[in-house]
PDB file of C-alpha atoms in Angstrom:
ATOM      1  CA  MET A  18     -33.920-100.882 -27.376  1.00 80.00           C
ATOM      2  CA  SER A  19     -31.435 -99.877 -24.502  1.00 92.00           C
ATOM      3  CA  LEU A  20     -27.987-101.534 -24.204  1.00 94.00           C
ATOM      4  CA  TYR A  21     -29.126-102.523 -20.668  1.00 96.00           C
ATOM      5  CA  ASP A  22     -32.249-104.544 -21.988  1.00 96.00           C
ATOM      6  CA  ILE A  23     -30.091-106.896 -24.168  1.00 96.00           C
ATOM      7  CA  GLU A  24     -30.304-110.603 -22.737  1.00 96.00           C
ATOM      8  CA  LEU A  25     -26.579-112.090 -22.251  1.00 96.00           C
ATOM      9  CA  LYS A  26     -25.295-115.339 -20.890  1.00 96.00           C
ATOM     10  CA  THR A  27     -22.163-115.020 -18.691  1.00 96.00           C
ATOM     11  CA  ILE A  28     -19.195-117.482 -19.513  1.00 95.00           C
ATOM     12  CA  LYS A  29     -20.800-119.758 -16.834  1.00 94.00           C
ATOM     13  CA  GLY A  30     -24.111-119.845 -18.718  1.00 95.00           C
ATOM     14  CA  GLU A  31     -25.910-117.564 -16.199  1.00 96.00           C
ATOM     15  CA  LYS A  32     -28.573-115.543 -17.892  1.00 97.00           C
ATOM     16  CA  GLN A  33     -28.068-111.587 -17.322  1.00 96.00           C
ATOM     17  CA  THR A  34     -28.247-108.199 -18.679  1.00 97.00           C
ATOM     18  CA  LEU A  35     -26.138-104.994 -18.550  1.00 96.00           C
ATOM     19  CA  ALA A  36     -28.534-103.602 -16.210  1.00 96.00           C
ATOM     20  CA  PRO A  37     -26.294-103.981 -13.187  1.00 96.00           C
ATOM     21  CA  TYR A  38     -23.752-101.538 -15.102  1.00 97.00           C
ATOM     22  CA  LYS A  39     -26.217 -98.711 -15.519  1.00 96.00           C
ATOM     23  CA  GLY A  40     -24.472 -95.337 -14.248  1.00 97.00           C
ATOM     24  CA  GLN A  41     -21.145 -96.973 -15.306  1.00 97.00           C
ATOM     25  CA  VAL A  42     -18.480 -96.509 -18.151  1.00 98.00           C
ATOM     26  CA  LEU A  43     -17.835 -99.604 -20.062  1.00 98.00           C
ATOM     27  CA  LEU A  44     -15.474-100.821 -22.206  1.00 98.00           C
ATOM     28  CA  ILE A  45     -16.746-103.877 -24.433  1.00 98.00           C
ATOM     29  CA  VAL A  46     -14.167-105.793 -26.266  1.00 98.00           C
ATOM     30  CA  ASN A  47     -14.851-108.872 -28.552  1.00 97.00           C
ATOM     31  CA  THR A  48     -11.714-110.990 -27.329  1.00 97.00           C
ATOM     32  CA  ALA A  49      -9.875-114.105 -28.476  1.00 96.00           C
ATOM     33  CA  THR A  50      -7.344-116.173 -26.575  1.00 95.00           C
ATOM     34  CA  LYS A  51      -5.060-117.322 -29.295  1.00 94.00           C
ATOM     35  CA  CYS A  52      -4.980-114.033 -31.084  1.00 94.00           C
ATOM     36  CA  GLY A  53      -1.626-111.973 -31.507  1.00 93.00           C
ATOM     37  CA  PHE A  54      -3.715-109.081 -29.653  1.00 94.00           C
ATOM     38  CA  ALA A  55      -4.202-111.567 -26.470  1.00 95.00           C
ATOM     39  CA  PRO A  56      -1.522-109.751 -24.649  1.00 95.00           C
ATOM     40  CA  GLN A  57      -4.061-106.781 -24.459  1.00 97.00           C
ATOM     41  CA  PHE A  58      -6.051-108.824 -22.001  1.00 97.00           C
ATOM     42  CA  LYS A  59      -3.223-107.712 -19.263  1.00 96.00           C
ATOM     43  CA  GLY A  60      -3.805-103.853 -20.153  1.00 97.00           C
ATOM     44  CA  LEU A  61      -7.532-103.962 -20.181  1.00 98.00           C
ATOM     45  CA  GLN A  62      -7.260-105.661 -16.648  1.00 97.00           C
ATOM     46  CA  LYS A  63      -4.925-103.006 -15.623  1.00 97.00           C
ATOM     47  CA  LEU A  64      -7.981-100.656 -16.543  1.00 97.00           C
ATOM     48  CA  HIS A  65     -10.640-102.591 -15.079  1.00 97.00           C
ATOM     49  CA  ASP A  66      -8.391-102.583 -11.737  1.00 97.00           C
ATOM     50  CA  HIS A  67      -7.484 -98.786 -11.774  1.00 97.00           C
ATOM     51  CA  TYR A  68     -11.082 -97.506 -12.429  1.00 97.00           C
ATOM     52  CA  LYS A  69     -13.503-100.090 -11.259  1.00 96.00           C
ATOM     53  CA  GLU A  70     -13.986 -98.455  -7.870  1.00 97.00           C
ATOM     54  CA  GLN A  71     -14.791 -95.252  -9.732  1.00 96.00           C
ATOM     55  CA  GLY A  72     -17.686 -96.723 -11.842  1.00 97.00           C
ATOM     56  CA  PHE A  73     -16.091 -98.200 -14.916  1.00 98.00           C
ATOM     57  CA  ALA A  74     -15.803-102.109 -15.848  1.00 98.00           C
ATOM     58  CA  VAL A  75     -14.197-103.988 -18.856  1.00 98.00           C
ATOM     59  CA  LEU A  76     -16.693-106.586 -20.358  1.00 98.00           C
ATOM     60  CA  GLY A  77     -15.125-109.409 -22.478  1.00 98.00           C
ATOM     61  CA  PHE A  78     -17.117-111.309 -25.188  1.00 97.00           C
ATOM     62  CA  PRO A  79     -15.074-114.077 -26.890  1.00 97.00           C
ATOM     63  CA  SER A  80     -15.424-114.650 -30.425  1.00 96.00           C
ATOM     64  CA  GLY A  81     -14.177-117.362 -32.704  1.00 95.00           C
ATOM     65  CA  GLN A  82     -14.953-115.622 -35.853  1.00 95.00           C
ATOM     66  CA  PHE A  83     -11.798-114.383 -36.926  1.00 94.00           C
ATOM     67  CA  MET A  84      -9.724-117.380 -37.813  1.00 92.00           C
ATOM     68  CA  ASN A  85     -11.023-119.701 -35.016  1.00 92.00           C
ATOM     69  CA  GLN A  86      -8.620-117.637 -32.653  1.00 93.00           C
ATOM     70  CA  GLU A  87     -10.775-118.624 -29.691  1.00 93.00           C
ATOM     71  CA  LEU A  88     -11.107-122.012 -27.632  1.00 91.00           C
ATOM     72  CA  GLU A  89     -14.227-123.690 -28.280  1.00 89.00           C
ATOM     73  CA  ASP A  90     -15.473-124.283 -24.626  1.00 92.00           C
ATOM     74  CA  ASN A  91     -16.480-121.324 -22.321  1.00 93.00           C
ATOM     75  CA  ALA A  92     -14.822-123.024 -19.247  1.00 94.00           C
ATOM     76  CA  GLU A  93     -11.514-123.574 -21.327  1.00 94.00           C
ATOM     77  CA  ILE A  94     -11.782-119.764 -22.190  1.00 93.00           C
ATOM     78  CA  ALA A  95     -12.160-118.639 -19.030  1.00 92.00           C
ATOM     79  CA  GLU A  96      -9.532-120.587 -17.425  1.00 92.00           C
ATOM     80  CA  SER A  97      -6.990-119.592 -20.460  1.00 93.00           C
ATOM     81  CA  CYS A  98      -7.673-115.826 -19.671  1.00 91.00           C
ATOM     82  CA  GLU A  99      -7.362-116.309 -15.935  1.00 91.00           C
ATOM     83  CA  LEU A 100      -4.146-118.383 -15.857  1.00 90.00           C
ATOM     84  CA  ASN A 101      -2.627-116.763 -19.148  1.00 91.00           C
ATOM     85  CA  PHE A 102      -3.484-113.229 -18.641  1.00 91.00           C
ATOM     86  CA  GLY A 103      -4.590-112.756 -14.996  1.00 93.00           C
ATOM     87  CA  VAL A 104      -8.246-111.764 -16.093  1.00 95.00           C
ATOM     88  CA  ASN A 105     -10.918-111.511 -13.549  1.00 95.00           C
ATOM     89  CA  PHE A 106     -13.124-108.968 -15.190  1.00 97.00           C
ATOM     90  CA  PRO A 107     -16.439-110.140 -16.398  1.00 97.00           C
ATOM     91  CA  LEU A 108     -16.511-112.631 -19.405  1.00 97.00           C
ATOM     92  CA  TYR A 109     -19.453-113.659 -21.457  1.00 97.00           C
ATOM     93  CA  GLU A 110     -20.192-116.739 -23.467  1.00 96.00           C
ATOM     94  CA  LYS A 111     -18.681-117.412 -26.825  1.00 96.00           C
ATOM     95  CA  ILE A 112     -20.732-115.189 -29.528  1.00 97.00           C
ATOM     96  CA  ASP A 113     -20.750-114.297 -33.047  1.00 96.00           C
ATOM     97  CA  VAL A 114     -19.986-110.293 -33.370  1.00 97.00           C
ATOM     98  CA  ASN A 115     -20.628-110.465 -37.431  1.00 96.00           C
ATOM     99  CA  GLY A 116     -23.115-111.780 -39.816  1.00 95.00           C
ATOM    100  CA  ASP A 117     -26.575-113.200 -39.619  1.00 95.00           C
ATOM    101  CA  THR A 118     -25.801-114.744 -36.205  1.00 96.00           C
ATOM    102  CA  ALA A 119     -24.165-111.670 -34.546  1.00 96.00           C
ATOM    103  CA  HIS A 120     -25.290-111.474 -30.899  1.00 97.00           C
ATOM    104  CA  PRO A 121     -27.841-108.366 -30.577  1.00 96.00           C
ATOM    105  CA  LEU A 122     -25.412-106.521 -28.161  1.00 97.00           C
ATOM    106  CA  PHE A 123     -22.676-106.474 -30.880  1.00 96.00           C
ATOM    107  CA  GLN A 124     -25.574-105.496 -33.369  1.00 95.00           C
ATOM    108  CA  LYS A 125     -26.386-102.667 -31.488  1.00 95.00           C
ATOM    109  CA  LEU A 126     -22.766-101.300 -30.746  1.00 96.00           C
ATOM    110  CA  LYS A 127     -21.909-101.610 -34.526  1.00 95.00           C
ATOM    111  CA  LYS A 128     -24.907 -99.710 -35.347  1.00 93.00           C
ATOM    112  CA  ASP A 129     -24.004 -96.946 -32.434  1.00 93.00           C
ATOM    113  CA  ALA A 130     -20.171 -96.652 -33.240  1.00 90.00           C
ATOM    114  CA  ARG A 131     -19.145 -97.248 -36.669  1.00 83.00           C
ATOM    115  CA  GLY A 132     -15.935 -98.099 -37.893  1.00 77.00           C
ATOM    116  CA  VAL A 133     -13.465 -96.971 -40.379  1.00 71.00           C
ATOM    117  CA  LEU A 134     -15.405 -95.391 -43.590  1.00 71.00           C
ATOM    118  CA  GLY A 135     -18.675 -96.013 -41.829  1.00 77.00           C
ATOM    119  CA  SER A 136     -18.500 -99.975 -41.773  1.00 78.00           C
ATOM    120  CA  LYS A 137     -20.482-101.384 -39.090  1.00 86.00           C
ATOM    121  CA  ARG A 138     -18.590-104.811 -39.583  1.00 87.00           C
ATOM    122  CA  ILE A 139     -15.950-105.760 -36.853  1.00 93.00           C
ATOM    123  CA  LYS A 140     -12.586-106.504 -38.733  1.00 92.00           C
ATOM    124  CA  TRP A 141     -11.102-108.488 -36.005  1.00 95.00           C
ATOM    125  CA  ASN A 142     -10.507-109.450 -32.477  1.00 96.00           C
ATOM    126  CA  PHE A 143     -10.054-106.940 -29.559  1.00 97.00           C
ATOM    127  CA  THR A 144     -12.385-104.178 -31.182  1.00 97.00           C
ATOM    128  CA  LYS A 145     -13.292-102.029 -28.375  1.00 98.00           C
ATOM    129  CA  PHE A 146     -16.531 -99.873 -27.637  1.00 97.00           C
ATOM    130  CA  LEU A 147     -16.488 -97.335 -25.256  1.00 98.00           C
ATOM    131  CA  VAL A 148     -19.912 -96.760 -23.293  1.00 97.00           C
ATOM    132  CA  ASP A 149     -20.906 -93.622 -21.261  1.00 97.00           C
ATOM    133  CA  LYS A 150     -22.655 -93.869 -17.802  1.00 96.00           C
ATOM    134  CA  GLU A 151     -25.976 -93.259 -19.689  1.00 95.00           C
ATOM    135  CA  GLY A 152     -25.528 -96.482 -22.101  1.00 96.00           C
ATOM    136  CA  LYS A 153     -24.525 -94.343 -25.312  1.00 96.00           C
ATOM    137  CA  VAL A 154     -21.695 -95.872 -27.109  1.00 95.00           C
ATOM    138  CA  VAL A 155     -19.226 -93.076 -27.661  1.00 96.00           C
ATOM    139  CA  LYS A 156     -16.407 -94.562 -29.751  1.00 96.00           C
ATOM    140  CA  ARG A 157     -15.082 -97.524 -31.330  1.00 96.00           C
ATOM    141  CA  PHE A 158     -11.633 -98.431 -31.023  1.00 96.00           C
ATOM    142  CA  GLY A 159      -9.794-100.991 -33.608  1.00 94.00           C
ATOM    143  CA  PRO A 160      -7.608-103.763 -32.397  1.00 96.00           C
ATOM    144  CA  ASN A 161      -4.278-101.958 -32.849  1.00 95.00           C
ATOM    145  CA  VAL A 162      -5.489 -99.327 -30.206  1.00 97.00           C
ATOM    146  CA  THR A 163      -3.920-100.698 -26.969  1.00 97.00           C
ATOM    147  CA  PRO A 164      -5.906-100.415 -23.716  1.00 97.00           C
ATOM    148  CA  GLU A 165      -3.543 -97.961 -22.389  1.00 96.00           C
ATOM    149  CA  LYS A 166      -4.124 -95.441 -25.363  1.00 97.00           C
ATOM    150  CA  ILE A 167      -7.933 -95.338 -24.018  1.00 97.00           C
ATOM    151  CA  ASP A 168      -6.914 -94.178 -20.732  1.00 96.00           C
ATOM    152  CA  ASN A 169      -7.887 -90.546 -21.133  1.00 95.00           C
ATOM    153  CA  GLU A 170     -11.054 -91.156 -22.801  1.00 96.00           C
ATOM    154  CA  ILE A 171     -12.039 -93.306 -19.650  1.00 97.00           C
ATOM    155  CA  GLN A 172     -10.789 -90.555 -17.250  1.00 96.00           C
ATOM    156  CA  THR A 173     -12.974 -88.016 -19.285  1.00 96.00           C
ATOM    157  CA  LEU A 174     -16.223 -90.010 -19.033  1.00 96.00           C
ATOM    158  CA  LEU A 175     -15.555 -90.676 -15.385  1.00 96.00           C
ATOM    159  CA  GLY A 176     -15.460 -86.938 -15.014  1.00 91.00           C
ATOM    160  CA  GLN A 177     -12.000 -86.805 -14.194  1.00 80.00           C
ATOM    161  CA  HIS A 178     -11.006 -84.197 -17.048  1.00 67.00           C
TER     162      HIS A 178
END
């Protein structure tokens, strides 16, 4: 199954797929507004703003699987992201990223780009998956890799290097 065929729901509950992003470079991130890594929202927004006209998007997927560091309500999550971090990149409904209830998108991302020592499991919030214009998952970045450190790889996939 293609990344573009997987059904999703936006943070507002609207059903969609990633098909509108075909031909774009994507950075897909599992987020949490109460996490110590939450300041990365600002860096993610900066990347989104800087490259969106060139065919790039950051997509945020809130998850409360790591010490419940995400709000319960999708509307509250959206409000917190916007008010506290200035986020206007696309956010999707709160999902699970690990275990039997992991969203199919994250099942595919984890299968296509394994973590340290070949593990599939996502270890923490703000794990990032870089996807090329053809929908291929090219790399996984751990939570400690700040958005700024991914800049060169985004430029390469956009054909700027």
